[in-house]
Every structure is written in structure tokens, then in C-alpha cells.
CSV table of C-alpha atoms and ligand atoms in Angstrom, one decimal:
chain,number,residue,atom,x,y,z
A,1,MET,CA,100.9,-136.9,84.4
A,2,GLY,CA,103.0,-136.1,81.4
A,3,VAL,CA,102.6,-136.5,77.9
A,4,ILE,CA,102.8,-140.0,76.2
A,5,VAL,CA,102.5,-141.2,72.8
A,6,GLN,CA,99.9,-144.1,72.5
A,7,LYS,CA,99.8,-146.4,69.2
A,8,TYR,CA,96.8,-148.3,68.0
A,9,GLY,CA,96.9,-151.0,65.4
A,10,GLY,CA,95.6,-152.3,62.6
A,11,THR,CA,92.8,-154.7,65.8
A,12,SER,CA,92.3,-151.4,68.1
A,13,VAL,CA,91.3,-149.7,65.0
A,14,GLY,CA,89.6,-152.2,62.5
A,15,SER,CA,85.8,-150.9,63.0
A,16,VAL,CA,83.9,-147.7,64.1
A,17,GLU,CA,83.3,-149.3,67.4
A,18,ARG,CA,87.0,-150.1,68.3
A,19,ILE,CA,88.0,-146.3,67.0
A,20,GLN,CA,85.0,-144.9,68.8
A,21,ALA,CA,86.3,-147.1,71.8
A,22,VAL,CA,90.2,-146.1,71.5
A,23,ALA,CA,88.3,-142.5,71.4
A,24,GLU,CA,87.2,-143.0,74.8
A,25,ARG,CA,90.3,-144.2,75.5
A,26,VAL,CA,92.3,-141.0,74.8
A,27,ARG,CA,90.0,-139.1,76.6
A,28,ALA,CA,90.3,-140.8,79.3
A,29,TYR,CA,93.9,-139.8,79.3
A,30,ARG,CA,93.2,-136.1,79.1
A,31,ASP,CA,90.9,-136.7,82.1
A,32,GLN,CA,93.9,-137.4,83.9
A,33,GLY,CA,95.8,-134.8,83.1
A,34,HIS,CA,98.5,-136.6,80.5
A,35,GLN,CA,98.4,-134.6,77.7
A,36,VAL,CA,98.4,-137.5,74.6
A,37,LEU,CA,100.0,-138.0,70.8
A,38,VAL,CA,98.2,-140.2,68.5
A,39,VAL,CA,100.0,-142.8,66.3
A,40,VAL,CA,97.5,-145.3,64.8
A,41,SER,CA,97.9,-147.8,61.8
A,42,ALA,CA,95.6,-148.6,58.4
A,43,MET,CA,91.9,-151.0,60.0
A,44,SER,CA,92.7,-154.6,60.3
A,45,GLY,CA,93.0,-156.3,56.7
A,46,GLU,CA,94.3,-153.5,55.1
A,47,THR,CA,97.3,-152.9,54.2
A,48,ASN,CA,96.9,-156.6,53.2
A,49,ARG,CA,93.8,-155.4,50.8
A,50,LEU,CA,96.0,-153.0,49.1
A,51,GLU,CA,98.7,-155.3,48.4
A,52,THR,CA,97.2,-157.1,46.6
A,53,LEU,CA,95.6,-154.8,45.0
A,54,GLY,CA,98.4,-153.8,43.6
A,55,ARG,CA,99.6,-157.2,42.8
A,56,SER,CA,97.0,-157.6,41.4
A,57,MET,CA,97.7,-154.4,38.9
A,58,SER,CA,102.0,-155.7,38.2
A,59,GLY,CA,103.4,-159.3,39.3
A,60,ARG,CA,106.4,-156.0,39.9
A,61,PRO,CA,104.0,-153.5,41.0
A,62,PRO,CA,106.0,-150.1,41.1
A,63,ALA,CA,107.8,-149.9,45.0
A,64,ARG,CA,107.0,-145.7,44.6
A,65,GLU,CA,103.6,-146.8,43.5
A,66,MET,CA,102.8,-149.2,46.3
A,67,ASP,CA,104.1,-147.2,48.9
A,68,VAL,CA,101.4,-144.7,47.6
A,69,LEU,CA,99.5,-147.8,47.6
A,70,LEU,CA,100.0,-148.9,51.1
A,71,ALA,CA,100.1,-146.0,53.1
A,72,SER,CA,97.1,-144.9,51.7
A,73,GLY,CA,95.6,-147.0,54.3
A,74,GLU,CA,96.0,-144.9,57.0
A,75,GLN,CA,94.9,-141.7,56.0
A,76,VAL,CA,92.0,-143.8,56.7
A,77,THR,CA,92.1,-144.5,59.6
A,78,ILE,CA,93.9,-140.6,61.6
A,79,ALA,CA,90.6,-139.3,59.9
A,80,LEU,CA,88.3,-141.2,61.7
A,81,LEU,CA,90.3,-141.0,64.6
A,82,SER,CA,89.9,-137.1,65.1
A,83,MET,CA,86.1,-137.6,64.4
A,84,ALA,CA,85.3,-139.3,66.4
A,85,LEU,CA,87.8,-137.4,68.8
A,86,GLN,CA,85.6,-134.1,68.2
A,87,GLU,CA,82.5,-136.2,68.4
A,88,LEU,CA,83.2,-136.5,72.6
A,89,GLY,CA,85.1,-132.8,72.7
A,90,VAL,CA,88.2,-133.6,71.5
A,91,GLU,CA,89.8,-131.2,70.0
A,92,ALA,CA,92.3,-133.5,67.2
A,93,ARG,CA,93.7,-132.9,64.4
A,94,SER,CA,95.4,-135.3,61.3
A,95,TYR,CA,98.8,-135.8,60.1
A,96,LEU,CA,100.0,-137.7,57.1
A,97,GLY,CA,103.7,-138.0,57.6
A,98,ASP,CA,104.2,-135.8,55.6
A,99,GLN,CA,102.3,-133.1,57.5
A,100,VAL,CA,104.5,-133.2,60.2
A,101,CYS,CA,106.8,-133.6,59.0
A,102,ILE,CA,108.4,-137.5,59.1
A,103,ARG,CA,111.2,-137.1,57.0
A,104,THR,CA,112.6,-140.7,55.4
A,105,ASP,CA,116.0,-142.4,53.5
A,106,GLY,CA,114.3,-142.5,50.2
A,107,ASN,CA,113.9,-146.4,50.8
A,108,PHE,CA,110.6,-147.5,48.9
A,109,GLY,CA,108.6,-150.0,51.3
A,110,ARG,CA,111.7,-150.1,54.0
A,111,ALA,CA,112.4,-146.4,54.5
A,112,ARG,CA,114.0,-146.0,58.0
A,113,ILE,CA,113.4,-142.2,60.2
A,114,GLU,CA,115.9,-140.4,59.5
A,115,GLU,CA,113.7,-136.6,61.7
A,116,ILE,CA,110.6,-135.3,62.0
A,117,ASP,CA,110.3,-131.7,62.5
A,118,THR,CA,108.3,-132.0,66.8
A,119,ALA,CA,107.0,-128.1,65.8
A,120,PRO,CA,103.2,-128.9,64.6
A,121,LEU,CA,103.1,-131.7,67.6
A,122,ARG,CA,104.6,-129.2,70.2
A,123,LYS,CA,102.1,-126.7,68.7
A,124,ASP,CA,99.7,-129.2,69.4
A,125,LEU,CA,100.3,-129.4,72.9
A,126,GLU,CA,101.0,-126.7,73.5
A,127,ARG,CA,97.0,-125.4,72.2
A,128,ASP,CA,95.7,-128.7,73.9
A,129,VAL,CA,95.2,-130.3,71.1
A,130,THR,CA,95.6,-134.4,70.4
A,131,PRO,CA,97.6,-135.1,67.4
A,132,VAL,CA,96.8,-137.6,65.8
A,133,ILE,CA,99.2,-138.9,62.9
A,134,ALA,CA,99.8,-141.3,60.1
A,135,GLY,CA,102.0,-144.3,60.9
A,136,PHE,CA,103.6,-146.1,59.3
A,137,GLN,CA,105.0,-143.3,56.4
A,138,GLY,CA,107.4,-140.4,55.7
A,139,VAL,CA,108.2,-138.1,52.9
A,140,ASP,CA,111.9,-138.5,51.4
A,141,SER,CA,113.9,-135.4,50.0
A,142,GLN,CA,113.0,-135.0,46.9
A,143,GLY,CA,108.8,-135.7,48.5
A,144,ASN,CA,108.5,-138.8,48.2
A,145,LEU,CA,106.2,-141.3,49.9
A,146,ASN,CA,107.9,-144.4,52.5
A,147,THR,CA,106.5,-147.0,53.6
A,148,LEU,CA,108.5,-148.0,57.4
A,149,GLY,CA,107.4,-152.1,55.9
A,150,ARG,CA,105.0,-154.1,57.4
A,151,GLY,CA,104.9,-153.6,61.8
A,152,GLY,CA,106.2,-149.8,60.5
A,153,SER,CA,103.6,-148.3,62.5
A,154,ASP,CA,105.5,-149.2,65.6
A,155,THR,CA,108.4,-147.6,64.8
A,156,THR,CA,106.8,-143.5,64.0
A,157,ALA,CA,105.2,-143.8,67.3
A,158,VAL,CA,109.2,-144.2,68.6
A,159,ALA,CA,110.4,-142.7,66.8
A,160,ILE,CA,108.5,-139.8,67.2
A,161,ALA,CA,108.3,-140.0,71.4
A,162,ALA,CA,112.1,-139.9,70.8
A,163,ALA,CA,112.0,-136.5,68.8
A,164,LEU,CA,109.9,-134.6,71.2
A,165,GLY,CA,111.3,-137.0,74.6
A,166,VAL,CA,108.3,-138.2,76.5
A,167,ASP,CA,108.3,-140.0,79.3
A,168,GLU,CA,106.7,-143.2,77.9
A,169,CYS,CA,105.6,-145.1,74.6
A,170,GLN,CA,102.8,-146.8,74.3
A,171,ILE,CA,102.1,-149.3,72.6
A,172,CYS,CA,98.5,-150.6,72.6
A,173,THR,CA,97.2,-153.7,71.0
A,174,ASP,CA,95.1,-157.0,71.0
A,175,VAL,CA,97.3,-158.4,73.7
A,176,ASP,CA,98.0,-157.7,76.8
A,177,GLY,CA,101.8,-157.5,76.7
A,178,VAL,CA,105.3,-159.6,76.6
A,179,TYR,CA,104.1,-163.6,77.0
A,180,THR,CA,107.5,-165.7,77.8
A,181,ALA,CA,105.7,-167.0,74.7
A,182,ASP,CA,103.8,-167.2,72.1
A,183,PRO,CA,99.7,-167.5,74.6
A,184,ARG,CA,98.5,-169.6,71.7
A,185,ILE,CA,101.4,-172.7,72.0
A,186,VAL,CA,102.0,-172.5,75.8
A,187,ASP,CA,98.6,-172.3,77.7
A,188,ASP,CA,100.8,-171.5,81.1
A,189,ALA,CA,102.3,-168.4,79.5
A,190,ARG,CA,103.1,-165.3,80.9
A,191,ARG,CA,103.2,-162.1,80.7
A,192,LEU,CA,106.0,-159.9,81.7
A,193,ASP,CA,105.9,-156.7,83.3
A,194,LEU,CA,109.9,-155.7,82.5
A,195,ILE,CA,111.9,-157.3,79.5
A,196,THR,CA,115.0,-155.8,78.3
A,197,PHE,CA,115.6,-153.2,75.1
A,198,GLU,CA,118.0,-155.8,74.2
A,199,GLU,CA,115.5,-158.7,75.1
A,200,MET,CA,113.3,-157.5,72.8
A,201,LEU,CA,114.9,-156.3,70.5
A,202,GLU,CA,116.3,-160.4,69.9
A,203,LEU,CA,112.8,-161.4,70.5
A,204,ALA,CA,111.2,-159.0,67.9
A,205,SER,CA,114.2,-160.5,65.2
A,206,LEU,CA,113.6,-163.8,66.2
A,207,GLY,CA,110.4,-163.9,65.6
A,208,SER,CA,107.6,-162.4,68.1
A,209,LYS,CA,105.2,-160.1,66.3
A,210,VAL,CA,104.5,-158.3,69.4
A,211,LEU,CA,106.8,-155.2,67.8
A,212,HIS,CA,107.9,-153.8,65.5
A,213,PRO,CA,112.1,-154.9,66.2
A,214,ARG,CA,113.3,-151.5,64.7
A,215,SER,CA,110.5,-149.7,67.3
A,216,VAL,CA,112.5,-151.9,69.5
A,217,GLU,CA,116.1,-151.2,68.4
A,218,PHE,CA,115.1,-147.5,68.5
A,219,ALA,CA,113.5,-146.9,72.2
A,220,GLY,CA,117.1,-148.8,72.6
A,221,LYS,CA,119.3,-146.1,70.9
A,222,TYR,CA,117.0,-143.1,72.3
A,223,ARG,CA,115.8,-144.0,76.4
A,224,VAL,CA,112.6,-144.2,74.9
A,225,PRO,CA,110.0,-145.9,78.2
A,226,LEU,CA,108.3,-148.1,75.7
A,227,ARG,CA,105.1,-150.4,77.3
A,228,VAL,CA,102.6,-152.8,75.4
A,229,MET,CA,99.6,-152.7,76.7
A,230,SER,CA,95.7,-153.8,76.2
A,231,SER,CA,93.4,-151.3,73.5
A,232,PHE,CA,90.4,-153.0,75.4
A,233,GLU,CA,90.9,-154.1,78.9
A,234,GLU,CA,93.0,-151.8,82.1
A,235,GLY,CA,96.6,-153.4,82.4
A,236,PRO,CA,100.5,-152.1,83.4
A,237,GLY,CA,101.3,-154.0,80.3
A,238,THR,CA,105.1,-154.7,79.6
A,239,LEU,CA,107.9,-152.1,80.4
A,240,ILE,CA,110.6,-152.7,78.2
A,241,THR,CA,113.9,-150.5,79.9
A,242,VAL,CA,117.7,-150.4,80.6
A,243,GLU,CA,117.9,-152.3,82.8
A,244,LYS,CA,116.1,-155.0,85.5
A,245,MET,CA,117.4,-153.1,88.8
A,246,ASN,CA,116.9,-154.5,91.2
A,247,MET,CA,114.9,-157.9,90.3
A,248,GLU,CA,116.5,-161.4,90.1
A,249,GLN,CA,117.2,-161.9,86.2
A,250,PRO,CA,115.7,-165.4,85.3
A,251,ILE,CA,118.2,-167.5,82.5
A,252,VAL,CA,115.6,-167.2,80.9
A,253,SER,CA,113.6,-164.4,80.1
A,254,GLY,CA,111.5,-166.1,76.9
A,255,ILE,CA,110.3,-167.7,73.7
A,256,ALA,CA,110.2,-166.4,70.1
A,257,TYR,CA,109.6,-168.9,66.7
A,258,ALA,CA,109.4,-168.2,62.9
A,259,ARG,CA,107.9,-170.8,61.1
A,260,ASP,CA,108.2,-168.9,57.2
A,261,GLU,CA,112.4,-170.8,56.6
A,262,ALA,CA,113.9,-172.6,55.3
A,263,LYS,CA,117.3,-173.9,54.9
A,264,ILE,CA,119.2,-174.6,51.8
A,265,THR,CA,122.6,-177.4,51.9
A,266,MET,CA,125.2,-177.1,49.4
A,267,SER,CA,127.3,-180.4,50.0
A,268,GLY,CA,130.8,-181.4,48.1
A,269,VAL,CA,131.9,-177.6,48.5
A,270,PRO,CA,135.1,-177.8,47.7
A,271,ASP,CA,137.3,-176.7,50.4
A,272,ILE,CA,139.2,-173.3,49.4
A,273,PRO,CA,139.6,-169.9,50.3
A,274,GLY,CA,136.2,-167.7,48.9
A,275,ILE,CA,134.0,-170.4,48.5
A,276,ALA,CA,131.7,-168.8,51.2
A,277,SER,CA,131.5,-165.8,49.5
A,278,LYS,CA,130.7,-167.6,46.0
A,279,ILE,CA,127.9,-168.7,47.3
A,280,LEU,CA,125.9,-166.6,49.7
A,281,GLY,CA,127.4,-163.5,47.2
A,282,PRO,CA,124.8,-163.9,44.0
A,283,VAL,CA,122.5,-164.8,47.2
A,284,GLY,CA,122.9,-161.7,48.6
A,285,ARG,CA,123.1,-159.6,46.0
A,286,ALA,CA,119.5,-160.7,45.2
A,287,PRO,CA,118.4,-159.8,48.0
A,288,ILE,CA,118.3,-162.2,50.1
A,289,GLU,CA,118.7,-161.8,53.0
A,290,VAL,CA,120.5,-165.0,54.9
A,291,ASP,CA,120.2,-166.1,58.7
A,292,MET,CA,121.9,-168.9,59.9
A,293,ILE,CA,125.0,-170.2,57.8
A,294,VAL,CA,126.8,-173.8,58.6
A,295,GLN,CA,129.7,-174.4,57.5
A,296,ASN,CA,131.3,-177.7,58.3
A,297,THR,CA,135.1,-178.5,58.7
A,298,GLY,CA,135.9,-180.3,55.7
A,299,ALA,CA,137.4,-183.8,54.1
A,300,ASP,CA,139.1,-184.1,51.9
A,301,GLY,CA,139.2,-181.3,50.9
A,302,LEU,CA,135.4,-180.8,50.5
A,303,THR,CA,132.9,-179.3,52.1
A,304,ASP,CA,129.4,-178.6,53.5
A,305,PHE,CA,127.7,-175.4,53.6
A,306,THR,CA,124.2,-174.9,55.3
A,307,PHE,CA,122.3,-171.8,55.0
A,308,THR,CA,118.5,-170.8,56.5
A,309,VAL,CA,116.7,-168.3,54.4
A,310,LYS,CA,113.0,-166.8,54.7
A,311,ARG,CA,110.5,-169.6,53.5
A,312,GLY,CA,109.1,-166.6,50.5
A,313,ASP,CA,112.5,-166.7,50.0
A,314,TYR,CA,113.1,-170.6,49.0
A,315,GLU,CA,113.0,-171.4,45.3
A,316,ARG,CA,114.2,-168.1,44.0
A,317,ALA,CA,117.1,-169.0,46.5
A,318,LEU,CA,117.7,-172.5,45.0
A,319,GLU,CA,117.4,-171.4,41.3
A,320,LEU,CA,120.4,-168.5,42.6
A,321,LEU,CA,123.0,-171.5,43.7
A,322,THR,CA,121.8,-173.9,40.9
A,323,GLU,CA,124.3,-171.7,38.7
A,324,VAL,CA,126.5,-171.4,41.8
A,325,GLN,CA,126.5,-175.2,42.0
A,326,THR,CA,127.6,-176.0,38.7
A,327,SER,CA,130.1,-172.7,38.5
A,328,ILE,CA,132.0,-174.7,42.0
A,329,GLY,CA,131.3,-178.0,40.7
A,330,ALA,CA,129.4,-179.1,44.3
A,331,ARG,CA,128.7,-182.4,44.6
A,332,GLU,CA,124.8,-181.6,46.0
A,333,LEU,CA,123.0,-179.3,46.5
A,334,SER,CA,119.6,-180.0,49.0
A,335,GLY,CA,117.1,-177.7,50.8
A,336,ASP,CA,114.1,-177.9,52.7
A,337,ASN,CA,111.0,-175.7,53.6
A,338,ARG,CA,109.3,-177.0,56.0
A,339,ILE,CA,112.0,-176.4,59.4
A,340,ALA,CA,111.3,-173.1,61.8
A,341,LYS,CA,113.6,-171.6,64.4
A,342,VAL,CA,113.0,-171.0,67.7
A,343,SER,CA,114.7,-169.4,70.2
A,344,VAL,CA,115.8,-168.6,73.4
A,345,VAL,CA,116.4,-165.3,75.1
A,346,GLY,CA,117.7,-163.5,78.7
A,347,VAL,CA,120.8,-161.8,79.8
A,348,GLY,CA,120.8,-163.7,82.9
A,349,MET,CA,122.5,-166.6,80.5
A,350,ARG,CA,125.1,-164.5,80.4
A,351,SER,CA,126.4,-164.7,84.4
A,352,HIS,CA,124.9,-168.6,83.3
A,353,ALA,CA,126.7,-171.7,81.9
A,354,GLY,CA,124.2,-175.1,80.9
A,355,VAL,CA,122.1,-172.7,79.8
A,356,ALA,CA,122.3,-174.4,75.8
A,357,THR,CA,122.8,-178.4,77.4
A,358,ARG,CA,119.5,-177.3,79.4
A,359,MET,CA,117.5,-176.7,76.6
A,360,PHE,CA,119.0,-179.9,73.6
A,361,ASP,CA,118.3,-182.0,76.6
A,362,ALA,CA,114.6,-180.7,76.9
A,363,LEU,CA,114.2,-181.5,73.1
A,364,ALA,CA,116.0,-184.5,73.4
A,365,ALA,CA,113.9,-186.0,75.6
A,366,GLU,CA,110.6,-185.5,73.1
A,367,ASN,CA,112.8,-187.0,70.9
A,368,ILE,CA,112.4,-183.5,68.4
A,369,ASN,CA,116.0,-183.2,66.7
A,370,ILE,CA,118.4,-179.8,65.6
A,371,LEU,CA,118.5,-179.3,62.1
A,372,MET,CA,121.0,-176.0,63.0
A,373,ILE,CA,122.4,-174.2,66.7
A,374,SER,CA,123.4,-171.0,66.4
A,375,THR,CA,124.2,-168.9,69.9
A,376,SER,CA,124.6,-165.4,70.1
A,377,GLU,CA,125.3,-163.3,74.4
A,378,ILE,CA,122.2,-163.8,74.9
A,379,LYS,CA,121.1,-166.0,72.7
A,380,ILE,CA,119.7,-170.3,71.6
A,381,SER,CA,118.6,-170.6,68.3
A,382,VAL,CA,117.4,-173.7,67.6
A,383,VAL,CA,116.6,-175.6,63.8
A,384,VAL,CA,113.9,-177.7,63.5
A,385,ALA,CA,111.0,-179.1,61.3
A,386,GLU,CA,107.7,-177.3,61.3
A,387,ARG,CA,106.0,-180.5,62.6
A,388,TYR,CA,107.9,-180.2,66.3
A,389,LEU,CA,107.1,-176.5,66.7
A,390,GLU,CA,104.9,-176.2,69.2
A,391,LEU,CA,106.5,-178.9,70.2
A,392,ALA,CA,110.2,-178.2,70.5
A,393,VAL,CA,108.2,-174.1,73.0
A,394,ARG,CA,106.1,-176.2,74.6
A,395,CYS,CA,109.2,-178.1,76.1
A,396,ILE,CA,111.8,-175.2,76.0
A,397,HIS,CA,108.8,-173.6,78.7
A,398,SER,CA,108.8,-175.8,80.8
A,399,GLU,CA,112.4,-177.0,80.8
A,400,PHE,CA,112.5,-172.8,82.6
A,401,ASP,CA,109.3,-172.7,84.7
A,402,LEU,CA,108.8,-169.4,82.7
A,403,GLY,CA,104.5,-170.5,83.2
A,404,GLU,CA,102.5,-169.2,85.8
A,405,ALA,CA,102.8,-172.2,87.4
A,406,ALA,CA,105.8,-171.8,88.4
A,407,VAL,CA,106.3,-168.7,89.8
A,408,SER,CA,102.7,-169.3,92.1
A,409,GLU,CA,104.4,-172.5,92.9
A,410,GLU,CA,108.3,-170.1,93.8
A,411,SER,CA,106.0,-167.4,95.2
A,412,VAL,CA,104.1,-170.1,98.3
A,413,ALA,CA,107.3,-171.4,99.6
B,501,LIG,N1,99.9,-151.2,58.0
B,501,LIG,C1,100.7,-151.2,58.9
B,501,LIG,C2,100.4,-153.0,57.9
B,501,LIG,O1,99.7,-153.5,58.4
B,501,LIG,C3,102.2,-150.2,59.5
B,501,LIG,C4,101.3,-151.2,60.6
B,501,LIG,O2,99.9,-152.0,60.7
B,501,LIG,O3,102.2,-151.0,61.4
B,501,LIG,O4,101.5,-153.2,58.4
B,502,MG,MG1,101.9,-154.1,64.6
């Protein structure tokens, strides 16, 4: 028995029936003696629909109005779920972000949560009322609605869990946990019982869509026990924890990928101080997010410079670089927007050498050319041609024996 925050994603509240099923599930938890606070997303597809509507009104929709528009999806689901709960005899109350109040920093479309007034929620819990809170939104100090960025309801849930100091924050979704790799690509991908915050943060930032990266950051910082579990089936899901104590640390815990990547290369760049800043400055100010950056050793006073951006930013980045090319007198500008990034993540890498070599060997055995490499303490990422993405994920998964079969063989032995 304890206080739990449960967050239900778009698919879990995608229809009248599903909202009713969520209400049943919440009631079942209450019947077990838990106190539950619920955070919901908009019905699946709704936020996309709203975004399209906004863009059909204006090529560059004003950010403030876009947030008012996008935040409306969650208003529908909190009301419907509260109604469904009341039908089941559970006293429920819906809350918009500004009614809680969830204070955000005023950055439209990518706001951060600064503070949450938990008083109304505590009062509800005292009276055995179930609060149903709109995810993905907050209000800034000027009273403007802000949204947290796509997928941001996870972050709302974790922030509320942190502010109240609850026993667990459960992200209830259409998958039953965090997997060693995307099960749509790898048949024998395995659900993880446990994963560390650090690893989860890397996986989420490197393309795994299970959790909003900021929610993991938040949970790690405030030590919120976080669980990813299915909305539809019973099961333990995956618990995200500080350290996997008493457990044999696998070297690699999981594989993430990002398909929507692009790379740009400027070659024959004068190898002099200030060149990286000249090349990346205009891109950064656009603002376009730059991910991997590689600069080669120079020869004859010239060097090559390659970096990656999100595919959606590719054209714009190329335009900006065309101007830079002329101004710095670089020989050639080229790019490729059909690339993908595949990453392996694991805290066990800290204590094991040779992980990169094994990964590169596995790719070489499949004749997959590595275009770029980047590493940090607990991850290794490679860029490959997009057409090799699935094969790359599969061969790395089997190289590190991450699958179901590998584990059951071991336990038999
Ligand atoms: N409804 C928002 C989105 O689709 C927030 C969320 O689902 O977490 O991005
Ligand atoms: Mg989501």
C-alpha cells in the first residue's frame, strides 16, 4: 500500500472503451489500498491532429497560440477519465496544469517545470479523491499556457511524483516494459526487470521512445522510483533504479536507435583556430541541435569536418553551411540524410574493455560500413546507412547475447 502516480499514454486512453478500462484499472489499485494520482496524455493521434491544424493556419504558427492549441488534447482526456471513474463510484477530479498549479519557465513548446503546488493534490488525497491531471502542460509566471515538448506527459507524472514524494511513479503504456532492443526489429528482444537511471537516460536520449528523456532526468535527480509497465496486461514491467545492487552487471543493457538523422561534411576547411565555431555557430544560433561532431587531423593546412543533425533540420543546415563555405573558403560541402544512429548502452562498460571492438566486429561481419563513431563512459554510438539499421541492431543484439534464448540457455547450464 502506498501513494502512486500512474501515467497513461495516448494509446491507453485512445477510445471510450480504453478510458473505461483505465478507470477500472485505477479502481483496482485503489481497492488494493493504494492512493492513486493519475496523469494522462491526449487520446492517441490527437496532438498530431492539433499540430496539423495549427500548421494549416500558418506556416509559422505563433508559439504561444500553438501551445494553447496543443494543450487542449489533454483537457479532453482528464474530463473523460474523471467521468469514467465517477461512473465506477470513485470520486475523481480533473485538473489542468494551471489548476494544480504546475509552474513552467515560459519556453513555449519545450517548457521546463519549475515548481508544483501540491496543496490541492494533498487535499484530495486526504479526502480520498482521485486527482486526474493533464500531462504535458503548465503555466508560466505571466499566466501563459506552456507545453513541455512532445511526449512530455511522462515528465509531468515524474514531476508530480517528485513533488509529493510518492512511493512509485508508474508509466503505463502500450509496451510491458523496457526492452534490450525494439521488439519490432529484434524477435528475441528481452524485457528488462531493472535498468539504472543513467542507462535509461542514455537510451531515451539516443532514440528509444519508451520514456521522455526529461522524465528520466527528473526521476534520477529526485530519486523517484519509476516503473514502465503495460496499461493492458498484468506484469512487473521494468523498474528504473539507482544501482542494480547484487546483480551481475551485464556489459550491455540495451540498444537504441534513431532513424531520423542526417550528416553534413565540409571538406578542405582551413585548419586554423576558430573554424569549428565558424562552422557550427550559425547552425547553433538557428537554433539547430547538433549531435555528433568529428574533425579529422589536418593535412597540408586543411581538414574535414563532419557533424550530424536531425533529418528535419537537414535542408536548413545545408543552406546555412553553403553561406559558411563561401565565407571560409572550404573546398566542398556534402551531406547525406539517409543515415541512422545505433547505440549500445550499459553501465557495465565502465569495467569492461573491448566493448567497442566487439560491436565493430559484429558490424564488419555483416559488411556494414561505419560512417561515424562516438563514445562516452556508458555508451557507444555508430552512424550507418539507414538501410542497414535493422541488420545492425540485430547483429549487435546477438553479439552481446541480449536475447531471450541466450539468457535461458545460461540459466539451464
Ligand atoms: N500529448 C502529448 C504528445 O502527444 C504529450 C504526451 O503524449 O506525452 O506529445
Ligand atoms: Mg509517450
